[in-house]
Amino acid sequence: MTERIISIADERYQRLPPHVPAPHEIPAGPPTDRLGRRLHDLRISVTDRCNFRCTYCMPKSVFGADYAFLPQSSLLSFEEIERLVRIFIEHGVEKIRLTGGEPLLRRHVERLIEKLARLQTRQGQPLDITLTTNGSLLARKARALRDAGLQRVTVSLDAIDDAVFRQMNDVDFPVADVLEGIAAAAAAGLAPIKVNMVVKRGVNDAQIVPTARHFRGSGHILRFIEFMDVGASNGWQMDDVLPSAEVIARIHAAFPLRSLEANYQGEVAERWAYQDGQGEIGVISSVTRPFCAGCTRARLSTEGRLYTCLFADRGHDLRALLRSDHDDAQIARAIAHLWLGRDDRYSEIRSAQTAALRKIEMSYIGG
Ligand code: SF4
């Protein structure tokens, strides 16, 4: 008899009512956390639903047919998201990444992008708005997303080989349709396009060089992500992690590489260029080369919980403040208070013990 894995939806409900400090308790200006990190990036999950069942993120054994996804009423409305983003901008946020689940499943997501594209940073610059998608709906939506004000897009693609790709998304979705989405995004002017490949040893690592070969010279930036112990349902083991150093070595053997400087401080991906000028790749090494020291990212779940780390186990319920009679200044102080108290650096302290801890699902707060 197969073992039935109990849904961990309940984890979503471990929420903490944020403390609203008095005005004199919060220093003026954008907050920095206990490790001196500012708040620069806000990742917003606009849905907990997805049409893929990637085995390292949303395995069918947990996210099966009877999985209780969030009811529409509990999701933040676009107006509520816009209100929160205005407050986060005052705290120094300049970059917004829309995620999910699969964000393109959220109906009329273009309207949210239109709202956010009208906002400006504290310096009076347009917000940097990007989105992470599995590409399944991109061919249909790319033009509308661009017209709404989206600047860039990141597409998840875990293999160029159709059979391996179908195995990893576990819904038999063809790779050709995602490649068509990437082409449509490029044609719509969403550039540069980043392509993210999560590498799991023994599952798709043989796809590293073929996938690199496919995107060389395309102008798209392929990034290889180390398999992470996100959430509590992907059966993570260190043995399944292929260190980025080995990824680089394999590609270098086929297509010589040279390392590149980061585009900005806190950039997550390490950059490598093909020596023959055929573009660049990246590696994201949360397991073997943690980057917590430069982590300026906060995450907002689909129903308005603030998480200060991808590997957190509980969130802070901003929706409760939004839907009660708290004004923007009070909500701003609550967020500042949370960030000022932040000392997350999970990837630096990761161990077999921490890997076993129940953590919030990546599909719920976005990668
Ligand atoms: S582990 Fe947490 S603190 Fe470290 S980089 Fe990731 S999200 Fe940031």
GROMACS .gro file of C-alpha atoms and ligand atoms in nm:
model
  375
    1MET     CA    1   0.000   0.000   0.000
    2THR     CA    2   0.146   0.343  -0.097
    3GLU     CA    3   0.199   0.575   0.198
    4ARG     CA    4  -0.040   0.875   0.188
    5ILE     CA    5   0.149   1.199   0.252
    6ILE     CA    6  -0.058   1.437   0.463
    7SER     CA    7  -0.111   1.775   0.297
    8ILE     CA    8   0.092   2.043   0.470
    9ALA     CA    9  -0.153   2.320   0.384
   10ASP     CA   10  -0.189   2.388   0.754
   11GLU     CA   11   0.161   2.527   0.750
   12ARG     CA   12   0.028   2.823   0.559
   13TYR     CA   13  -0.184   2.917   0.855
   14GLN     CA   14   0.097   2.966   1.102
   15ARG     CA   15   0.062   3.339   1.096
   16LEU     CA   16   0.180   3.602   1.334
   17PRO     CA   17  -0.017   3.925   1.378
   18PRO     CA   18   0.241   4.196   1.306
   19HIS     CA   19   0.323   4.433   1.588
   20VAL     CA   20   0.244   4.798   1.502
   21PRO     CA   21   0.505   5.007   1.686
   22ALA     CA   22   0.453   5.368   1.788
   23PRO     CA   23   0.600   5.631   1.552
   24HIS     CA   24   0.895   5.714   1.781
   25GLU     CA   25   1.000   5.348   1.788
   26ILE     CA   26   1.097   5.338   1.420
   27PRO     CA   27   1.402   5.530   1.292
   28ALA     CA   28   1.340   5.749   0.988
   29GLY     CA   29   1.437   5.632   0.642
   30PRO     CA   30   1.452   5.291   0.472
   31PRO     CA   31   1.520   5.016   0.729
   32THR     CA   32   1.819   4.784   0.727
   33ASP     CA   33   1.806   4.449   0.900
   34ARG     CA   34   2.028   4.317   1.179
   35LEU     CA   35   2.290   4.208   0.923
   36GLY     CA   36   2.296   4.551   0.761
   37ARG     CA   37   2.090   4.448   0.459
   38ARG     CA   38   1.846   4.692   0.303
   39LEU     CA   39   1.506   4.600   0.158
   40HIS     CA   40   1.540   4.620  -0.222
   41ASP     CA   41   1.345   4.332  -0.379
   42LEU     CA   42   0.987   4.227  -0.314
   43ARG     CA   43   0.869   3.894  -0.451
   44ILE     CA   44   0.492   3.872  -0.471
   45SER     CA   45   0.312   3.540  -0.510
   46VAL     CA   46  -0.014   3.613  -0.691
   47THR     CA   47  -0.148   3.255  -0.682
   48ASP     CA   48  -0.068   2.928  -0.505
   49ARG     CA   49  -0.194   2.729  -0.804
   50CYS     CA   50   0.013   2.581  -1.082
   51ASN     CA   51  -0.054   2.371  -1.388
   52PHE     CA   52   0.276   2.186  -1.347
   53ARG     CA   53   0.375   1.941  -1.072
   54CYS     CA   54   0.751   1.984  -1.074
   55THR     CA   55   0.888   1.714  -0.849
   56TYR     CA   56   1.125   1.948  -0.658
   57CYS     CA   57   0.854   2.205  -0.587
   58MET     CA   58   0.497   2.075  -0.610
   59PRO     CA   59   0.509   1.693  -0.608
   60LYS     CA   60   0.180   1.522  -0.692
   61SER     CA   61   0.209   1.314  -0.375
   62VAL     CA   62   0.127   1.631  -0.178
   63PHE     CA   63  -0.035   1.857  -0.434
   64GLY     CA   64  -0.278   1.593  -0.559
   65ALA     CA   65  -0.630   1.622  -0.698
   66ASP     CA   66  -0.778   1.684  -0.350
   67TYR     CA   67  -0.524   1.946  -0.242
   68ALA     CA   68  -0.696   2.244  -0.083
   69PHE     CA   69  -0.575   2.550  -0.272
   70LEU     CA   70  -0.657   2.893  -0.133
   71PRO     CA   71  -1.006   3.028  -0.196
   72GLN     CA   72  -1.025   3.342  -0.412
   73SER     CA   73  -1.155   3.544  -0.116
   74SER     CA   74  -0.837   3.493   0.079
   75LEU     CA   75  -0.612   3.622  -0.199
   76LEU     CA   76  -0.491   3.978  -0.188
   77SER     CA   77  -0.675   4.188  -0.445
   78PHE     CA   78  -0.473   4.386  -0.699
   79GLU     CA   79  -0.567   4.702  -0.511
   80GLU     CA   80  -0.434   4.556  -0.186
   81ILE     CA   81  -0.111   4.447  -0.357
   82GLU     CA   82  -0.067   4.795  -0.507
   83ARG     CA   83  -0.125   4.955  -0.166
   84LEU     CA   84   0.138   4.731  -0.006
   85VAL     CA   85   0.387   4.793  -0.288
   86ARG     CA   86   0.353   5.171  -0.236
   87ILE     CA   87   0.445   5.116   0.129
   88PHE     CA   88   0.739   4.887   0.043
   89ILE     CA   89   0.869   5.149  -0.202
   90GLU     CA   90   0.897   5.392   0.090
   91HIS     CA   91   1.115   5.129   0.259
   92GLY     CA   92   1.351   5.121  -0.039
   93VAL     CA   93   1.203   4.853  -0.268
   94GLU     CA   94   1.300   4.909  -0.632
   95LYS     CA   95   1.242   4.564  -0.783
   96ILE     CA   96   0.921   4.360  -0.797
   97ARG     CA   97   0.915   3.994  -0.903
   98LEU     CA   98   0.571   3.840  -0.961
   99THR     CA   99   0.565   3.468  -0.885
  100GLY     CA  100   0.330   3.190  -0.777
  101GLY     CA  101   0.256   2.894  -0.818
  102GLU     CA  102   0.225   2.993  -1.182
  103PRO     CA  103   0.151   3.370  -1.191
  104LEU     CA  104   0.000   3.360  -1.540
  105LEU     CA  105  -0.282   3.149  -1.398
  106ARG     CA  106  -0.400   3.453  -1.198
  107ARG     CA  107  -0.676   3.604  -1.408
  108HIS     CA  108  -0.608   3.953  -1.547
  109VAL     CA  109  -0.257   3.963  -1.397
  110GLU     CA  110  -0.185   4.224  -1.667
  111ARG     CA  111  -0.406   4.466  -1.476
  112LEU     CA  112  -0.186   4.430  -1.169
  113ILE     CA  113   0.122   4.491  -1.383
  114GLU     CA  114  -0.040   4.808  -1.525
  115LYS     CA  115  -0.098   4.936  -1.170
  116LEU     CA  116   0.257   4.859  -1.059
  117ALA     CA  117   0.411   5.001  -1.379
  118ARG     CA  118   0.266   5.343  -1.285
  119LEU     CA  119   0.458   5.348  -0.956
  120GLN     CA  120   0.804   5.502  -0.908
  121THR     CA  121   1.091   5.429  -0.670
  122ARG     CA  122   1.198   5.678  -0.400
  123GLN     CA  123   1.446   5.808  -0.661
  124GLY     CA  124   1.163   5.874  -0.907
  125GLN     CA  125   1.265   5.585  -1.135
  126PRO     CA  126   1.024   5.328  -1.279
  127LEU     CA  127   0.998   5.013  -1.071
  128ASP     CA  128   1.194   4.717  -1.212
  129ILE     CA  129   0.908   4.471  -1.274
  130THR     CA  130   0.978   4.111  -1.371
  131LEU     CA  131   0.794   3.779  -1.350
  132THR     CA  132   0.889   3.412  -1.310
  133THR     CA  133   0.680   3.168  -1.513
  134ASN     CA  134   0.686   2.806  -1.626
  135GLY     CA  135   0.626   2.938  -1.976
  136SER     CA  136   0.320   2.725  -2.044
  137LEU     CA  137   0.095   3.030  -2.112
  138LEU     CA  138   0.366   3.271  -2.227
  139ALA     CA  139   0.314   3.234  -2.602
  140ARG     CA  140  -0.044   3.354  -2.556
  141LYS     CA  141   0.025   3.628  -2.302
  142ALA     CA  142   0.368   3.776  -2.385
  143ARG     CA  143   0.244   4.073  -2.587
  144ALA     CA  144  -0.022   4.171  -2.330
  145LEU     CA  145   0.231   4.146  -2.046
  146ARG     CA  146   0.473   4.369  -2.231
  147ASP     CA  147   0.201   4.620  -2.317
  148ALA     CA  148   0.096   4.627  -1.950
  149GLY     CA  149   0.448   4.734  -1.851
  150LEU     CA  150   0.637   4.416  -1.773
  151GLN     CA  151   1.005   4.463  -1.860
  152ARG     CA  152   1.160   4.122  -1.822
  153VAL     CA  153   1.067   3.760  -1.769
  154THR     CA  154   1.233   3.452  -1.620
  155VAL     CA  155   1.121   3.115  -1.756
  156SER     CA  156   1.173   2.786  -1.571
  157LEU     CA  157   1.293   2.509  -1.803
  158ASP     CA  158   1.455   2.204  -1.645
  159ALA     CA  159   1.565   2.020  -1.960
  160ILE     CA  160   1.581   2.067  -2.338
  161ASP     CA  161   1.508   1.699  -2.394
  162ASP     CA  162   1.130   1.657  -2.424
  163ALA     CA  163   1.109   1.329  -2.230
  164VAL     CA  164   1.318   1.456  -1.938
  165PHE     CA  165   1.125   1.784  -1.932
  166ARG     CA  166   0.790   1.600  -1.925
  167GLN     CA  167   0.919   1.378  -1.644
  168MET     CA  168   1.024   1.680  -1.434
  169ASN     CA  169   0.703   1.882  -1.479
  170ASP     CA  170   0.512   1.559  -1.418
  171VAL     CA  171   0.211   1.672  -1.623
  172ASP     CA  172   0.348   1.556  -1.959
  173PHE     CA  173   0.383   1.918  -2.082
  174PRO     CA  174   0.591   1.944  -2.403
  175VAL     CA  175   0.913   2.143  -2.406
  176ALA     CA  176   0.829   2.284  -2.751
  177ASP     CA  177   0.543   2.490  -2.606
  178VAL     CA  178   0.772   2.653  -2.350
  179LEU     CA  179   1.030   2.729  -2.620
  180GLU     CA  180   0.750   2.886  -2.823
  181GLY     CA  181   0.666   3.100  -2.518
  182ILE     CA  182   1.028   3.212  -2.489
  183ALA     CA  183   1.031   3.308  -2.857
  184ALA     CA  184   0.705   3.502  -2.814
  185ALA     CA  185   0.846   3.685  -2.510
  186ALA     CA  186   1.157   3.780  -2.709
  187ALA     CA  187   0.942   3.899  -3.001
  188ALA     CA  188   0.734   4.108  -2.758
  189GLY     CA  189   1.049   4.278  -2.630
  190LEU     CA  190   1.067   4.115  -2.287
  191ALA     CA  191   1.444   4.108  -2.257
  192PRO     CA  192   1.683   3.988  -2.140
  193ILE     CA  193   1.508   3.655  -2.091
  194LYS     CA  194   1.651   3.444  -1.812
  195VAL     CA  195   1.596   3.070  -1.823
  196ASN     CA  196   1.617   2.886  -1.491
  197MET     CA  197   1.708   2.518  -1.474
  198VAL     CA  198   1.695   2.339  -1.137
  199VAL     CA  199   1.958   2.064  -1.147
  200LYS     CA  200   1.893   1.738  -0.961
  201ARG     CA  201   2.172   1.482  -0.971
  202GLY     CA  202   2.066   1.163  -1.144
  203VAL     CA  203   1.750   1.322  -1.282
  204ASN     CA  204   1.839   1.598  -1.528
  205ASP     CA  205   2.212   1.668  -1.483
  206ALA     CA  206   2.281   1.499  -1.817
  207GLN     CA  207   2.080   1.784  -1.967
  208ILE     CA  208   2.323   2.056  -1.852
  209VAL     CA  209   2.543   2.064  -2.163
  210PRO     CA  210   2.264   1.999  -2.420
  211THR     CA  211   2.053   2.279  -2.267
  212ALA     CA  212   2.354   2.512  -2.264
  213ARG     CA  213   2.420   2.420  -2.628
  214HIS     CA  214   2.058   2.508  -2.716
  215PHE     CA  215   2.068   2.857  -2.563
  216ARG     CA  216   2.425   2.952  -2.662
  217GLY     CA  217   2.421   3.254  -2.894
  218SER     CA  218   2.048   3.314  -2.831
  219GLY     CA  219   2.095   3.618  -2.610
  220HIS     CA  220   1.897   3.443  -2.337
  221ILE     CA  221   2.074   3.382  -2.004
  222LEU     CA  222   2.055   3.022  -1.883
  223ARG     CA  223   2.099   2.984  -1.506
  224PHE     CA  224   2.155   2.657  -1.325
  225ILE     CA  225   2.002   2.636  -0.976
  226GLU     CA  226   2.125   2.394  -0.711
  227PHE     CA  227   1.847   2.168  -0.583
  228MET     CA  228   1.732   2.321  -0.254
  229ASP     CA  229   1.561   2.193   0.062
  230VAL     CA  230   1.270   2.433   0.015
  231GLY     CA  231   0.940   2.350   0.179
  232ALA     CA  232   0.872   2.014   0.336
  233SER     CA  233   0.765   1.789   0.053
  234ASN     CA  234   1.038   1.750  -0.213
  235GLY     CA  235   1.236   1.476  -0.032
  236TRP     CA  236   1.556   1.682  -0.046
  237GLN     CA  237   1.886   1.507   0.022
  238MET     CA  238   2.237   1.649  -0.012
  239ASP     CA  239   2.328   1.355  -0.238
  240ASP     CA  240   2.085   1.487  -0.498
  241VAL     CA  241   2.260   1.824  -0.512
  242LEU     CA  242   2.502   1.878  -0.802
  243PRO     CA  243   2.732   2.160  -0.685
  244SER     CA  244   2.755   2.459  -0.920
  245ALA     CA  245   3.131   2.408  -0.942
  246GLU     CA  246   3.061   2.077  -1.119
  247VAL     CA  247   2.806   2.241  -1.348
  248ILE     CA  248   3.063   2.500  -1.452
  249ALA     CA  249   3.329   2.232  -1.502
  250ARG     CA  250   3.103   2.029  -1.730
  251ILE     CA  251   3.011   2.327  -1.947
  252HIS     CA  252   3.368   2.460  -1.953
  253ALA     CA  253   3.484   2.123  -2.087
  254ALA     CA  254   3.245   2.164  -2.381
  255PHE     CA  255   3.239   2.544  -2.420
  256PRO     CA  256   3.523   2.730  -2.240
  257LEU     CA  257   3.402   2.988  -1.990
  258ARG     CA  258   3.542   3.289  -1.805
  259SER     CA  259   3.390   3.444  -1.492
  260LEU     CA  260   3.216   3.781  -1.502
  261GLU     CA  261   3.162   4.055  -1.244
  262ALA     CA  262   2.821   4.078  -1.076
  263ASN     CA  263   2.582   4.331  -1.232
  264TYR     CA  264   2.503   4.470  -0.885
  265GLN     CA  265   2.574   4.398  -0.520
  266GLY     CA  266   2.351   4.116  -0.393
  267GLU     CA  267   2.295   3.962  -0.738
  268VAL     CA  268   2.188   3.601  -0.676
  269ALA     CA  269   2.343   3.440  -0.984
  270GLU     CA  270   2.716   3.405  -1.037
  271ARG     CA  271   2.788   3.506  -1.399
  272TRP     CA  272   3.007   3.319  -1.650
  273ALA     CA  273   3.064   3.414  -2.014
  274TYR     CA  274   3.148   3.188  -2.308
  275GLN     CA  275   3.502   3.272  -2.413
  276ASP     CA  276   3.392   3.267  -2.777
  277GLY     CA  277   3.138   3.546  -2.720
  278GLN     CA  278   2.830   3.323  -2.748
  279GLY     CA  279   2.669   3.484  -2.443
  280GLU     CA  280   2.660   3.410  -2.073
  281ILE     CA  281   2.523   3.165  -1.820
  282GLY     CA  282   2.469   3.182  -1.444
  283VAL     CA  283   2.472   2.955  -1.143
  284ILE     CA  284   2.262   3.001  -0.828
  285SER     CA  285   2.432   2.814  -0.547
  286SER     CA  286   2.219   2.844  -0.233
  287VAL     CA  287   2.357   2.513  -0.098
  288THR     CA  288   2.730   2.521  -0.175
  289ARG     CA  289   2.795   2.899  -0.204
  290PRO     CA  290   2.527   3.076   0.010
  291PHE     CA  291   2.456   3.441  -0.071
  292CYS     CA  292   2.265   3.542   0.241
  293ALA     CA  293   2.508   3.827   0.319
  294GLY     CA  294   2.366   4.022   0.027
  295CYS     CA  295   2.003   3.911   0.056
  296THR     CA  296   1.773   4.212   0.017
  297ARG     CA  297   1.459   4.006  -0.063
  298ALA     CA  298   1.126   3.997   0.111
  299ARG     CA  299   0.841   3.771   0.002
  300LEU     CA  300   0.469   3.830   0.008
  301SER     CA  301   0.243   3.528  -0.009
  302THR     CA  302  -0.075   3.511  -0.210
  303GLU     CA  303  -0.281   3.596   0.095
  304GLY     CA  304  -0.064   3.874   0.227
  305ARG     CA  305   0.185   3.709   0.465
  306LEU     CA  306   0.530   3.861   0.474
  307TYR     CA  307   0.824   3.617   0.478
  308THR     CA  308   1.176   3.742   0.531
  309CYS     CA  309   1.345   3.424   0.402
  310LEU     CA  310   1.265   3.154   0.142
  311PHE     CA  311   1.324   2.894   0.412
  312ALA     CA  312   1.103   3.056   0.676
  313ASP     CA  313   0.846   2.850   0.866
  314ARG     CA  314   0.595   3.126   0.936
  315GLY     CA  315   0.474   3.456   0.798
  316HIS     CA  316   0.348   3.788   0.927
  317ASP     CA  317  -0.012   3.864   0.842
  318LEU     CA  318  -0.017   4.198   0.663
  319ARG     CA  319  -0.360   4.123   0.518
  320ALA     CA  320  -0.506   4.146   0.868
  321LEU     CA  321  -0.374   4.502   0.888
  322LEU     CA  322  -0.495   4.586   0.536
  323ARG     CA  323  -0.845   4.456   0.607
  324SER     CA  324  -0.878   4.625   0.945
  325ASP     CA  325  -0.864   4.999   1.007
  326HIS     CA  326  -0.486   5.038   1.002
  327ASP     CA  327  -0.361   5.326   0.788
  328ASP     CA  328  -0.056   5.317   0.561
  329ALA     CA  329   0.171   5.476   0.821
  330GLN     CA  330   0.086   5.204   1.073
  331ILE     CA  331   0.137   4.927   0.817
  332ALA     CA  332   0.467   5.088   0.715
  333ARG     CA  333   0.585   5.084   1.077
  334ALA     CA  334   0.484   4.721   1.116
  335ILE     CA  335   0.688   4.625   0.806
  336ALA     CA  336   0.985   4.836   0.918
  337HIS     CA  337   0.972   4.668   1.258
  338LEU     CA  338   0.982   4.323   1.095
  339TRP     CA  339   1.271   4.411   0.868
  340LEU     CA  340   1.472   4.581   1.143
  341GLY     CA  341   1.444   4.258   1.344
  342ARG     CA  342   1.541   4.032   1.054
  343ASP     CA  343   1.853   3.814   1.089
  344ASP     CA  344   1.774   3.534   0.842
  345ARG     CA  345   2.070   3.351   0.686
  346TYR     CA  346   1.932   3.002   0.646
  347SER     CA  347   2.164   2.890   0.368
  348GLU     CA  348   2.466   2.973   0.583
  349ILE     CA  349   2.342   2.755   0.868
  350ARG     CA  350   2.187   2.473   0.663
  351SER     CA  351   2.244   2.125   0.805
  352ALA     CA  352   2.080   1.783   0.795
  353GLN     CA  353   1.881   1.894   1.100
  354THR     CA  354   1.761   2.223   0.948
  355ALA     CA  355   1.681   2.047   0.619
  356ALA     CA  356   1.429   1.833   0.807
  357LEU     CA  357   1.249   2.135   0.955
  358ARG     CA  358   0.901   2.211   0.825
  359LYS     CA  359   0.939   2.519   0.605
  360ILE     CA  360   0.688   2.709   0.397
  361GLU     CA  361   0.638   2.570   0.046
  362MET     CA  362   0.815   2.747  -0.241
  363SER     CA  363   0.498   2.715  -0.449
  364TYR     CA  364   0.323   2.926  -0.187
  365ILE     CA  365   0.570   3.214  -0.154
  366GLY     CA  366   0.744   3.196  -0.489
  367GLY     CA  367   1.108   3.098  -0.551
  368SF4     S1  368   1.841   3.160   0.262
  368SF4    FE1  369   1.705   3.327   0.322
  368SF4     S2  370   1.842   3.490   0.386
  368SF4    FE2  371   1.964   3.345   0.268
  368SF4     S3  372   1.961   3.422   0.060
  368SF4    FE3  373   1.792   3.276   0.078
  368SF4     S4  374   1.614   3.399   0.131
  368SF4    FE4  375   1.795   3.524   0.171
   0.00000   0.00000   0.00000
